[in-house]
Short mmCIF file of C-alpha atoms in Angstrom, two decimals:
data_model
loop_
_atom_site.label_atom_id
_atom_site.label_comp_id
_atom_site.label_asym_id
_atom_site.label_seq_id
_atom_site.Cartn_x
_atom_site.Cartn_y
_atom_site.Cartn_z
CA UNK A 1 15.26 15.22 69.97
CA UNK A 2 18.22 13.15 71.89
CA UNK A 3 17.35 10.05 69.66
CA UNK A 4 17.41 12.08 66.69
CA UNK A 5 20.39 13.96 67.59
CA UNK A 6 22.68 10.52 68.57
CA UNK A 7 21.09 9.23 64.93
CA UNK A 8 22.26 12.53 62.98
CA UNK A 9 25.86 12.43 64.58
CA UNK A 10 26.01 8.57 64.41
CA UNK A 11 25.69 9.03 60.19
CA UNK A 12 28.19 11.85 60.59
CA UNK A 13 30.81 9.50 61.51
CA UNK A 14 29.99 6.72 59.13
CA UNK A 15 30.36 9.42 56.48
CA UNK A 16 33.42 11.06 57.40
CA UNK A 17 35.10 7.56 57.46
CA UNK A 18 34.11 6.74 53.82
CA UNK A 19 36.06 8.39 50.99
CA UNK A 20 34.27 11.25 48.93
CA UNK A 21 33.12 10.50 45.29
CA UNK A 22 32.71 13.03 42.46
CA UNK A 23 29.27 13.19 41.92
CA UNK A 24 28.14 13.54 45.19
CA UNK A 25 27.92 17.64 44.37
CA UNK A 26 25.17 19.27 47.03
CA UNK A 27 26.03 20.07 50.21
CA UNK A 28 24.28 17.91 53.32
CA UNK A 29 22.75 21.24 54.51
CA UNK A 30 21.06 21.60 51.09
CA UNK A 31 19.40 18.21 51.46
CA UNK A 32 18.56 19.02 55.38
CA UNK A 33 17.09 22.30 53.92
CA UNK A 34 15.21 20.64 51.53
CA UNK A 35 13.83 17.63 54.42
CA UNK A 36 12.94 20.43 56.29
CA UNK A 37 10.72 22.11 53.64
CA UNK A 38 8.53 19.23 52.85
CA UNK A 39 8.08 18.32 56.73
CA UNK A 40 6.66 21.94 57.33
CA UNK A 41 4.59 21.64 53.87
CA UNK A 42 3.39 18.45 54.80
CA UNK A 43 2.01 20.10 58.43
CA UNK A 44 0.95 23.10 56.84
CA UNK A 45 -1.38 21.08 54.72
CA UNK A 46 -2.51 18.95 57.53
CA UNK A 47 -3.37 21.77 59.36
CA UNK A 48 -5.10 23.43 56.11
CA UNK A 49 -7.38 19.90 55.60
CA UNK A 50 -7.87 19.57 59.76
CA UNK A 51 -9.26 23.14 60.25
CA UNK A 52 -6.60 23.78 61.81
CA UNK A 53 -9.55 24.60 64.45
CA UNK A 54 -12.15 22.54 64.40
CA UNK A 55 -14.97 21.44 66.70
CA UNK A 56 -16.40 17.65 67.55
CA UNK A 57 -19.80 16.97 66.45
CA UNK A 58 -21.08 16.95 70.48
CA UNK A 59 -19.77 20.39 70.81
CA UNK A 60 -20.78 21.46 67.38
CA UNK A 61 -24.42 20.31 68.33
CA UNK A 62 -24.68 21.67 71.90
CA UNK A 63 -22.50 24.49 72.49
CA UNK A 64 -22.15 26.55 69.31
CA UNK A 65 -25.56 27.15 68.50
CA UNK A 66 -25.93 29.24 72.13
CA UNK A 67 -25.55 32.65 72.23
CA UNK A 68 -22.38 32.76 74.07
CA UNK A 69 -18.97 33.27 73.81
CA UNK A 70 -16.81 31.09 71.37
CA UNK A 71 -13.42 31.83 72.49
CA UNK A 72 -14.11 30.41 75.08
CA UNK A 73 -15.34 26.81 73.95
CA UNK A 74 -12.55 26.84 70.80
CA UNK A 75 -9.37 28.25 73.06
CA UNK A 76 -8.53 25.16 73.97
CA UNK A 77 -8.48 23.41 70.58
CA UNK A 78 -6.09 26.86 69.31
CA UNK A 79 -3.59 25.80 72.06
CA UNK A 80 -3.55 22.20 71.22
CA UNK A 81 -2.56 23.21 67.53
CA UNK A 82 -0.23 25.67 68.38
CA UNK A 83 1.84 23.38 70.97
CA UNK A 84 1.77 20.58 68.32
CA UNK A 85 2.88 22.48 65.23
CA UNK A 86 5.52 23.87 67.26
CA UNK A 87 6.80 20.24 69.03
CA UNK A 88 7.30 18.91 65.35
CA UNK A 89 8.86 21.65 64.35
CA UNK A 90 11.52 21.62 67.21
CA UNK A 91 11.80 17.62 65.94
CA UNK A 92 12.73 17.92 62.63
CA UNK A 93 14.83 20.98 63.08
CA UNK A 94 17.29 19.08 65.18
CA UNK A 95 19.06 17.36 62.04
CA UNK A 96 19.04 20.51 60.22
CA UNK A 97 20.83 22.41 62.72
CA UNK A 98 23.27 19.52 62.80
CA UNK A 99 23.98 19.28 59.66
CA UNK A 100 24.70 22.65 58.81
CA UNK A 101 28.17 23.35 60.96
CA UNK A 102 30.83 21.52 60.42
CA UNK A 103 31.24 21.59 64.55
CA UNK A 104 27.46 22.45 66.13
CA UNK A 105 27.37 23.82 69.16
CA UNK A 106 24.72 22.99 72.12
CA UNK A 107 23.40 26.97 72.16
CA UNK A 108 23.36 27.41 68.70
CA UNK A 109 21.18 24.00 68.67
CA UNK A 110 19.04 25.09 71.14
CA UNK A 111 18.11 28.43 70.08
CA UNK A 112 17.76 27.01 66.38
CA UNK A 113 14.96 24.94 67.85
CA UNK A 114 13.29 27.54 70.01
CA UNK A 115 13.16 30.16 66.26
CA UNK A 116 11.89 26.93 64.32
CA UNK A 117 9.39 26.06 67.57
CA UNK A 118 8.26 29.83 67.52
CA UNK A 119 8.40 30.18 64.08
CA UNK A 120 5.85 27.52 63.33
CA UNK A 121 3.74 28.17 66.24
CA UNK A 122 3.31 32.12 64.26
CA UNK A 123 2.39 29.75 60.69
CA UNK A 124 -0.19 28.06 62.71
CA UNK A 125 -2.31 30.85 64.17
CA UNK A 126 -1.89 32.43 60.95
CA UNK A 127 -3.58 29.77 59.34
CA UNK A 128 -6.46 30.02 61.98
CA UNK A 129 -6.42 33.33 60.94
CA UNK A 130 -6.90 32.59 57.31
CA UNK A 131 -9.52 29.93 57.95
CA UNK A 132 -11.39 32.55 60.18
CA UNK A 133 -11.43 34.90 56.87
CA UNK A 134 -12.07 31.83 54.97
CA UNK A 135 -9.03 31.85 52.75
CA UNK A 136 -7.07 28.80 53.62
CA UNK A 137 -9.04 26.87 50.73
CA UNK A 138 -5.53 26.75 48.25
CA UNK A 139 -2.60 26.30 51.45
CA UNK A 140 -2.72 22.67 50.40
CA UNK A 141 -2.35 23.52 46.76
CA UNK A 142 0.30 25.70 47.90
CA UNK A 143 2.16 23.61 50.38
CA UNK A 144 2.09 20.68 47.95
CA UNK A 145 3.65 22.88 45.12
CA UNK A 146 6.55 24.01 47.13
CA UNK A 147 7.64 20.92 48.57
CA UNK A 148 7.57 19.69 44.95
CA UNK A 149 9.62 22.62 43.73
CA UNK A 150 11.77 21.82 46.62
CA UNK A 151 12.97 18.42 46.26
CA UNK A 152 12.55 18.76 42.25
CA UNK A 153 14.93 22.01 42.32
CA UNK A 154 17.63 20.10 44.39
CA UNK A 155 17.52 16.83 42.17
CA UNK A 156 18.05 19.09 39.28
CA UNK A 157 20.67 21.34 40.64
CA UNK A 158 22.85 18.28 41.37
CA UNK A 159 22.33 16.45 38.57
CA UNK A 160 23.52 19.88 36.54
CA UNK A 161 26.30 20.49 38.31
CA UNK A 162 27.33 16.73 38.04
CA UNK A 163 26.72 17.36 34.51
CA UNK A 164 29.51 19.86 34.53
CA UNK A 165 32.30 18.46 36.48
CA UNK A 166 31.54 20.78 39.36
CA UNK A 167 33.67 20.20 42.37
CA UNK A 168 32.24 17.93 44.92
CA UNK A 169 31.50 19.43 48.46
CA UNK A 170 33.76 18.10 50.86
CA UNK A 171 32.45 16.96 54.16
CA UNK A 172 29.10 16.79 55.55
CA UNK A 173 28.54 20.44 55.33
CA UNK A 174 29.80 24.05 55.71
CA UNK A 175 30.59 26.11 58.42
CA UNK A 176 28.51 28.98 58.43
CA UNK A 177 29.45 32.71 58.96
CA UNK A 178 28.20 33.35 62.41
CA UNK A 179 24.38 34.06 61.93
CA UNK A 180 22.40 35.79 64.91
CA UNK A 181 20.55 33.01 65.86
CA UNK A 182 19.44 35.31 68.99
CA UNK A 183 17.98 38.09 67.05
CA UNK A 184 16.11 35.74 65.15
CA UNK A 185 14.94 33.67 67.97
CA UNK A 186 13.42 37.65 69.43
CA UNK A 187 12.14 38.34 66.14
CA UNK A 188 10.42 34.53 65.95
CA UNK A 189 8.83 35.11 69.47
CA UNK A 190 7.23 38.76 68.97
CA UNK A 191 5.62 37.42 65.77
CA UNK A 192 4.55 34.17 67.45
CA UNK A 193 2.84 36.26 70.35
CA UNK A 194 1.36 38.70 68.12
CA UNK A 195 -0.22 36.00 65.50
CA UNK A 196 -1.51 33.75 68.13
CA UNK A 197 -3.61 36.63 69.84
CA UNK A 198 -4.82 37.46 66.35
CA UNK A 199 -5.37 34.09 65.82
CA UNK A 200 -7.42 34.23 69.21
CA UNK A 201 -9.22 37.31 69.13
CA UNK A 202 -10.96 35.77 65.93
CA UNK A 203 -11.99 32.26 67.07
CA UNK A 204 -15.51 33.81 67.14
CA UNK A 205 -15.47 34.26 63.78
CA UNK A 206 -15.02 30.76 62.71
CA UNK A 207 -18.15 29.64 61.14
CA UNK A 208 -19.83 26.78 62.61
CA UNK A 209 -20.91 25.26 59.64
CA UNK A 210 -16.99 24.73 58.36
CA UNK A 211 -16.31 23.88 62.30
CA UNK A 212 -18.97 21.05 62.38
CA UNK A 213 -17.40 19.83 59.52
CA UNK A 214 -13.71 20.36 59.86
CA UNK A 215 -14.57 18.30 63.22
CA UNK A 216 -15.99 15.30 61.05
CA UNK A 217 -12.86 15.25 59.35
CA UNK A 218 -10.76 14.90 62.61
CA UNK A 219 -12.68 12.46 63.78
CA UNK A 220 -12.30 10.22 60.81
CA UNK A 221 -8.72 10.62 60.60
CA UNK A 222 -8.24 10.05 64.61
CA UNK A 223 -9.87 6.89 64.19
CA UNK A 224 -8.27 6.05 60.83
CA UNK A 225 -4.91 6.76 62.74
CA UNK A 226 -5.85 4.93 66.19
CA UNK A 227 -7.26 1.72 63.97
CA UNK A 228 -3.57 2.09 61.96
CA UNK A 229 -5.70 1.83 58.74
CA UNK A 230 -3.40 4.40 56.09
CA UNK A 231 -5.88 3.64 53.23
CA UNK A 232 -9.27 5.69 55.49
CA UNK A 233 -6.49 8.15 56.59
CA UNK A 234 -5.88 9.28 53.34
CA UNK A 235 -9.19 9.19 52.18
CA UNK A 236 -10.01 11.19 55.23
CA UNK A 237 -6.99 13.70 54.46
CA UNK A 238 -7.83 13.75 50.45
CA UNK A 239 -9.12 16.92 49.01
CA UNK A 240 -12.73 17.04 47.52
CA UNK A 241 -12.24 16.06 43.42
CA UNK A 242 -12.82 18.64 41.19
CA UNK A 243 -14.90 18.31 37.82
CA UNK A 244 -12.66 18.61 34.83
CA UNK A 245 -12.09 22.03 33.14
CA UNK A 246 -13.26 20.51 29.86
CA UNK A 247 -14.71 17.44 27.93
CA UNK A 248 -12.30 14.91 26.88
CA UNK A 249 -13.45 12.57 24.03
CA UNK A 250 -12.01 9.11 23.78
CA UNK A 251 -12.21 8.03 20.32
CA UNK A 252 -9.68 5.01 20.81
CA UNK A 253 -12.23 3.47 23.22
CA UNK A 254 -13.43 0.83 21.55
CA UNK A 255 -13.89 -1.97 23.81
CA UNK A 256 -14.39 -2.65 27.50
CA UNK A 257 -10.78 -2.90 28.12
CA UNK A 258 -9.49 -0.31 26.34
CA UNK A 259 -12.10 1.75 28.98
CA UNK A 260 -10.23 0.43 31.53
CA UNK A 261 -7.26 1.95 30.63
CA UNK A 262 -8.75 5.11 29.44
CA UNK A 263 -10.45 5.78 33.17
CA UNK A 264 -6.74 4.88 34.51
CA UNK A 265 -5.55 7.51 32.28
CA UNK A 266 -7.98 10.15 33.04
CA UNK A 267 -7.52 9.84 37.13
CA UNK A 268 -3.46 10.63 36.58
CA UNK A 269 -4.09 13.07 34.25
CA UNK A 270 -6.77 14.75 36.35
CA UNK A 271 -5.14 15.08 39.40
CA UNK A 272 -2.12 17.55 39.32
CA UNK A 273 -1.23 15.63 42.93
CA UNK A 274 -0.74 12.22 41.42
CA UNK A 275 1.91 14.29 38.58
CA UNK A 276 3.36 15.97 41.93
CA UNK A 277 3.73 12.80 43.90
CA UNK A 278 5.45 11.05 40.89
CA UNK A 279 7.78 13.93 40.29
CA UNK A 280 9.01 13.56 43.74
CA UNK A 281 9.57 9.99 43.11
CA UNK A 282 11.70 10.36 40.26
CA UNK A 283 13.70 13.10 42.51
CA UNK A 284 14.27 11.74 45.82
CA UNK A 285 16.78 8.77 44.70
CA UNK A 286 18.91 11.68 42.58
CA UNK A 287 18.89 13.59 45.72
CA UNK A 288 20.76 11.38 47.47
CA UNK A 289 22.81 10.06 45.20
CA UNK A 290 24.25 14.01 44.73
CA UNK A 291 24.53 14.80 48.13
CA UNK A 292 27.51 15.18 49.53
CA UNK A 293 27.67 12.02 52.38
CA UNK A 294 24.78 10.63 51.51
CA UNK A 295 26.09 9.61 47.67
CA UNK A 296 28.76 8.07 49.60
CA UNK A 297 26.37 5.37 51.14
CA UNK A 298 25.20 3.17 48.63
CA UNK A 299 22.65 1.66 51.76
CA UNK A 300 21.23 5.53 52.11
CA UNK A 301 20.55 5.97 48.09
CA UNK A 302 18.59 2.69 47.93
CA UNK A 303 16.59 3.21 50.79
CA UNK A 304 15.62 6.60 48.81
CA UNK A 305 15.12 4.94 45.92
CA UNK A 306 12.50 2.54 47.64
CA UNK A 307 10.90 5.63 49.15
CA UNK A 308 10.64 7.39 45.93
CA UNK A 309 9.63 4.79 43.66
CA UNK A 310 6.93 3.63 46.33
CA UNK A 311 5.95 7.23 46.62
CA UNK A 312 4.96 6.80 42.72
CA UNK A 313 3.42 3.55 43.17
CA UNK A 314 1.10 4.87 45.45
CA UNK A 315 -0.34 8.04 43.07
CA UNK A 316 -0.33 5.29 40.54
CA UNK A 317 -1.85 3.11 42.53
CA UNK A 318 -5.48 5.31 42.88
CA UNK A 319 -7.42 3.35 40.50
CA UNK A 320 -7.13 0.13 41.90
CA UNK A 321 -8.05 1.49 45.68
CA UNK A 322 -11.22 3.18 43.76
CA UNK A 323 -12.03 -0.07 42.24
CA UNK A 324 -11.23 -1.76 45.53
CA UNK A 325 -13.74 0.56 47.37
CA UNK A 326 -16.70 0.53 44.90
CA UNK A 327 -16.30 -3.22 43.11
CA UNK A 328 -19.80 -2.62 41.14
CA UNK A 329 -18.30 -0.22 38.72
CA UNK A 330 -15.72 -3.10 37.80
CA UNK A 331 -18.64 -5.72 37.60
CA UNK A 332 -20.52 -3.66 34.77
CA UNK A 333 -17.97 -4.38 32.48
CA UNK A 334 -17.71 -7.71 30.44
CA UNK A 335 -14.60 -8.95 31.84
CA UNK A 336 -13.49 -11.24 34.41
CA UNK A 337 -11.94 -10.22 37.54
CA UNK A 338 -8.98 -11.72 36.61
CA UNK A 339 -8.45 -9.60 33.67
CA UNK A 340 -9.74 -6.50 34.79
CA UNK A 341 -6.73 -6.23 37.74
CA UNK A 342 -3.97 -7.34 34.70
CA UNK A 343 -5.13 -4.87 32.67
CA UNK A 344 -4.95 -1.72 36.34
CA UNK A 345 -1.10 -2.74 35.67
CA UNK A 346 -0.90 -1.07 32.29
CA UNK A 347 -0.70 2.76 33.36
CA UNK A 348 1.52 1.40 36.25
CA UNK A 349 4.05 0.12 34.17
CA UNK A 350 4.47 2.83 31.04
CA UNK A 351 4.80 5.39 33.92
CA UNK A 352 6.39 3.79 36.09
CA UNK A 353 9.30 2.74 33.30
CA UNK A 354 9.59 6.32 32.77
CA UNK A 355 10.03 7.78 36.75
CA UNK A 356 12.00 4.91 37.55
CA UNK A 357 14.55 5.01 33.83
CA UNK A 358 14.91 8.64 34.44
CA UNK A 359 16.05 8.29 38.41
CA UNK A 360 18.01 5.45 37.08
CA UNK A 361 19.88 7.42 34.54
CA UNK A 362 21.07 10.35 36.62
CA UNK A 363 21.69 8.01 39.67
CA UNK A 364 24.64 6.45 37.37
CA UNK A 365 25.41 9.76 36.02
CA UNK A 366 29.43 10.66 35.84
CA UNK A 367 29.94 6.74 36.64
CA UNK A 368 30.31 5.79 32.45
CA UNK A 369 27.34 3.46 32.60
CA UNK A 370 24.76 5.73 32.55
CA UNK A 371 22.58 3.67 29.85
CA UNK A 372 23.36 0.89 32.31
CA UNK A 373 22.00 2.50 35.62
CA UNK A 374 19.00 3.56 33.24
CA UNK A 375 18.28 0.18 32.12
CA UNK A 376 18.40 -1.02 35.86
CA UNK A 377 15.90 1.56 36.54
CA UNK A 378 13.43 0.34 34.00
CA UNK A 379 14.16 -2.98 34.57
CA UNK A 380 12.87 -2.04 37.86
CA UNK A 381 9.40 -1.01 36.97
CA UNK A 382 7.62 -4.34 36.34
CA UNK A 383 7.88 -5.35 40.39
CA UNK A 384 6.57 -1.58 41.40
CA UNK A 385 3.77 -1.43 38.85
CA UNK A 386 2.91 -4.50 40.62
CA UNK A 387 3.27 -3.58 44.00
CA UNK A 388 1.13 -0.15 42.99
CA UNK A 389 -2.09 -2.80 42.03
CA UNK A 390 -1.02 -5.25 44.88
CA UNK A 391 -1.78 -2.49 47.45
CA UNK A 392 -4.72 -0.89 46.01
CA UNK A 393 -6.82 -3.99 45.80
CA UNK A 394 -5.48 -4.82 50.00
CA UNK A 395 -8.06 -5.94 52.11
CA UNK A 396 -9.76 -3.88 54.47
CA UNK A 397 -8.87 -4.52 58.00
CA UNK A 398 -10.87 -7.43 59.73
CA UNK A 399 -12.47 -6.30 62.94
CA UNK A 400 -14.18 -10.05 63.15
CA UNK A 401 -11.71 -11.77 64.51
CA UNK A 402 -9.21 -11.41 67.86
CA UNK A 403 -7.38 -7.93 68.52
CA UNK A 404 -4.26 -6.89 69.86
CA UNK A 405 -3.73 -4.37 72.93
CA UNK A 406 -1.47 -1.68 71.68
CA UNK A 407 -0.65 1.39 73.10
CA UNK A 408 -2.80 3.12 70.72
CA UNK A 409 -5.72 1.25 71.31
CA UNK A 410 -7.05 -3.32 69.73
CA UNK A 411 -6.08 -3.09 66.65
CA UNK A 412 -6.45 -6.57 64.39
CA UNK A 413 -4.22 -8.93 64.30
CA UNK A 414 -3.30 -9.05 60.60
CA UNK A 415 -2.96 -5.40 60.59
CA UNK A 416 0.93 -5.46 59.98
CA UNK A 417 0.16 -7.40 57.27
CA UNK A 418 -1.87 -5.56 55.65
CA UNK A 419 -0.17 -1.94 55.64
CA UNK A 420 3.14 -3.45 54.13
CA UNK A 421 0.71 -5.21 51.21
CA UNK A 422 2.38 -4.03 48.17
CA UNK A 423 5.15 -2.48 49.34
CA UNK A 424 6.80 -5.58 50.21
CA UNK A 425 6.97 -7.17 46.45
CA UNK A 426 7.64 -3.79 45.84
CA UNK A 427 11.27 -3.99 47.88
CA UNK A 428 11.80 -7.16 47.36
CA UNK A 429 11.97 -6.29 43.17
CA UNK A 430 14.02 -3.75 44.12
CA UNK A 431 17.17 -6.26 45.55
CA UNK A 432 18.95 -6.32 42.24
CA UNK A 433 19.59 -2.59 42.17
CA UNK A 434 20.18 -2.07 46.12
CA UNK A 435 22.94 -4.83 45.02
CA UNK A 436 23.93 -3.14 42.11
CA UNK A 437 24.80 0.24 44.06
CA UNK A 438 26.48 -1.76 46.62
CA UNK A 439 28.71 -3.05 43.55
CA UNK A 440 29.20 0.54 42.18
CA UNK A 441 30.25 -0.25 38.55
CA UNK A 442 27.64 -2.98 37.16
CA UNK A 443 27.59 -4.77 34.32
CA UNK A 444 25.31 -5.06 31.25
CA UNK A 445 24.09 -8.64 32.30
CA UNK A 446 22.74 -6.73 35.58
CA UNK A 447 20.16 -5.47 33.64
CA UNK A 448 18.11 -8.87 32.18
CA UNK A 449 18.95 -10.42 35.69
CA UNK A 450 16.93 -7.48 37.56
CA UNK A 451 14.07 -7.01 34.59
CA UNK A 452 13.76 -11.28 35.16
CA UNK A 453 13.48 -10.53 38.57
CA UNK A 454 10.93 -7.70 38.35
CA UNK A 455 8.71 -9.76 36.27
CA UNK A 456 8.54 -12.82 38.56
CA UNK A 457 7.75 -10.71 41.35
CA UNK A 458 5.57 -8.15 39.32
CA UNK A 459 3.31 -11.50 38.21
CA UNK A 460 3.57 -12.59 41.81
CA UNK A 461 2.19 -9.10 43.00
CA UNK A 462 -1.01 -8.99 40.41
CA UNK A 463 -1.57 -12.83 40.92
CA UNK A 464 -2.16 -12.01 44.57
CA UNK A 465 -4.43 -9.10 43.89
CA UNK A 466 -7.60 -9.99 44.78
CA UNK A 467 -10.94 -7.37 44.13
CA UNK A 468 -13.47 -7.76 47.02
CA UNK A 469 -16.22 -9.47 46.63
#
């Protein structure tokens, strides 16, 4: 909390030493608001995929089929949960709380962490509660949704009220009118004891079937985490698919590639998470680029434009990591290797022109080269698509050769290289328009320079692609 603190009041500073510009319209506290709500969606559906209680196969096998107490035996694993839901909490509540005054004060800081701490610590034995009715099955859905709406709203609210000449908000953020942070931090604690005895008075009601296997699942991500491989990790946090509503016929399938493209299409439109993710994509650079402070930083609104756009790359990205993971389904088809990953970069590229043009456009909004920022934002796409089939078809970790002694246990030695496979071509296309908001008012030859630029490193990204063998 110290580290994040110094880093908050540290981009305070820079910020308050930079003049204000006119589009930067949301306040900081909106944006901190808005952090906040996807950090506690994102745990909430951690917790939701995790159990949040959940029981290792040893214990599943040897204790839970005796007819004893369960409390007991599963008491432990409720505390665990509670004290780490409620120590991330207290982490990412610190910038928050700083960003809302205009002058923070230590108690108000404090007790702000203890009502988010106790807050959170309520949410998670309320979800064991759920899970011991058996009703946590849509909290991801849910948790996904909101964060969506979240950072969507925002993005939209700023690029409106940009839209309309509405007067900037000076400052990092507003002074609030004296809230009772000490009622609420009563009110947070009584409902934090209360839901955590619920929460423990019905540990015996957990079923041991959805324990046994809610304990499979933390084992697989523990080790996917320890082994620092994201690609198991997700597919060890990812949500069961579900069959389609209906039949879809393809009529304009004609050929083996045109199937290629078809299955691309039919895993984004399938999945209402891949639309989410890429939603949030197009958002996150427009966030920053209307908030108050942040706008002011041209180094702050690229970095979210790298987040976002990668965000997208990666929901785009699913078909090649399927194809990576099963390589017989790409052999059945009458096509060289080759041409099979050029043609993954297809459905990359038209949607990525699209999330990319459109963050583009209302990033340059109220500058009066609007169809210029959108052309840089298009011109963009080319490197990301590539980047999104780059890191699907990444190697899997080699345990073969030497390991390294970290602090989280050997780990391979290429393993660096590996997680930043994709997303490096993917920043590296992106130079051009980190440049270009450094510049502020760029010119129309910007945009062939950074679509030249996207190709060459787009080619570079699918010419290193390689499908395992």
């Amino acid at each position: 909390m110290a580290v994040v603190g110094g880093t908050v009041s540290s981009l305070r500073e820079q910020i308050a030493a930079r003049p204000a510009t006119g589009t930067a319209v949301l306040p900081g506290a909106v944006t901190s608001l808005v952090a906040a709500v996807l950090v506690v969606a994102g745990l909430a559906w951690v917790l939701a995929r995790l159990g949040p209680v959940s029981a290792t196969p040893a214990a599943a096998a040897w204790w839970l089929p005796l007819p004893a107490d369960r409390r007991g035996l599963l008491r432990g694993e409720l505390v665990r949960v509670v004290l780490v839901s409620a120590t991330a909490a207290a982490l990412v509540v610190v910038p928050v709380l700083l960003a809302v005054p205009v002058t923070p004060a230590a108690v108000d800081v404090l007790v702000g962490v203890a009502t988010a701490a106790l807050l959170t610590a309520a949410g998670a034995g309320l979800l064991v509660v759920l899970q011991a009715a058996g009703r946590g099955h849509r909290l991801p859905t849910v948790a996904g949704a909101l964060a969506c709406v979240a950072v969507v709203g925002a993005a939209l609210t700023g690029a409106v009220l940009a839209a309309v000449d509405a007067a900037p908000v000076t400052g990092w953020a507003v002074q609030p009118a004296g809230t009772p942070l000490v009622g609420a931090a009563v009110v947070a604690a009584v409902l934090a004891v209360l839901a955590v005895v619920a929460a423990d008075r019905r540990l015996d009601r957990l079923r041991a079937g959805d324990l046994r296997a809610r304990g499979e699942i933390v084992q697989y991500a523990t080790a996917s985490t320890f082994s620092m491989d994201t690609r198991e990790l997700g597919r060890a946090l990812a949500s069961s698919p579900r069959p389609p509503r209906r039949a879809r016929r393809w009529r304009r399938v004609s050929g083996a590639p045109t199937a290629v493209l078809a299955a691309d299409l039919a895993v984004l439109t399938r999945s209402p998470w891949r639309w989410g993710q890429l939603a949030v994509g197009a958002a996150l650079p427009v966030l920053a680029a209307r908030t108050s402070g942040l706008g002011d930083l041209p180094a702050l609104v690229a970095v979210a434009a790298v987040l976002g756009w990668a965000l997208a790359a990666v929901a785009l990205g699913e078909p090649s990591r399927r194809a990576q993971a099963s390589p017989a389904l790409d052999r059945v088809l009458p096509l060289s290797a080759d041409v099979v990953v050029r043609l993954r970069v297809v459905v990359p590229l038209v949607v990525l022109v699209g999330v990319c043009g459109v963050s583009g456009a209302l990033i340059g909004q109220g500058t009066g080269a609007t169809a210029v920022w959108a052309g840089l934002g298009v011109a963009v796409a080319p490197a990301w698509a590539g980047a999104a089939v780059r890191g699907g078809y990444r190697p899997e970790l080699d345990w073969s050769g030497p390991v390294v002694a970290t602090p989280m246990g050997a780990v391979p030695t290429g393993v660096g290289q590996t997680l930043v496979r994709g997303l490096d071509l993917g920043v590296v296309g992106t130079v051009p328009f980190g440049l270009a908001l450094l510049v502020g008012t760029p010119s129309a030859l910007w945009v062939p320079a950074q679509l030249a630029w996207a190709l060459a490193v787009g080619a570079l990204a699918v010419g290193t692609a390689r499908p395992r063998d």
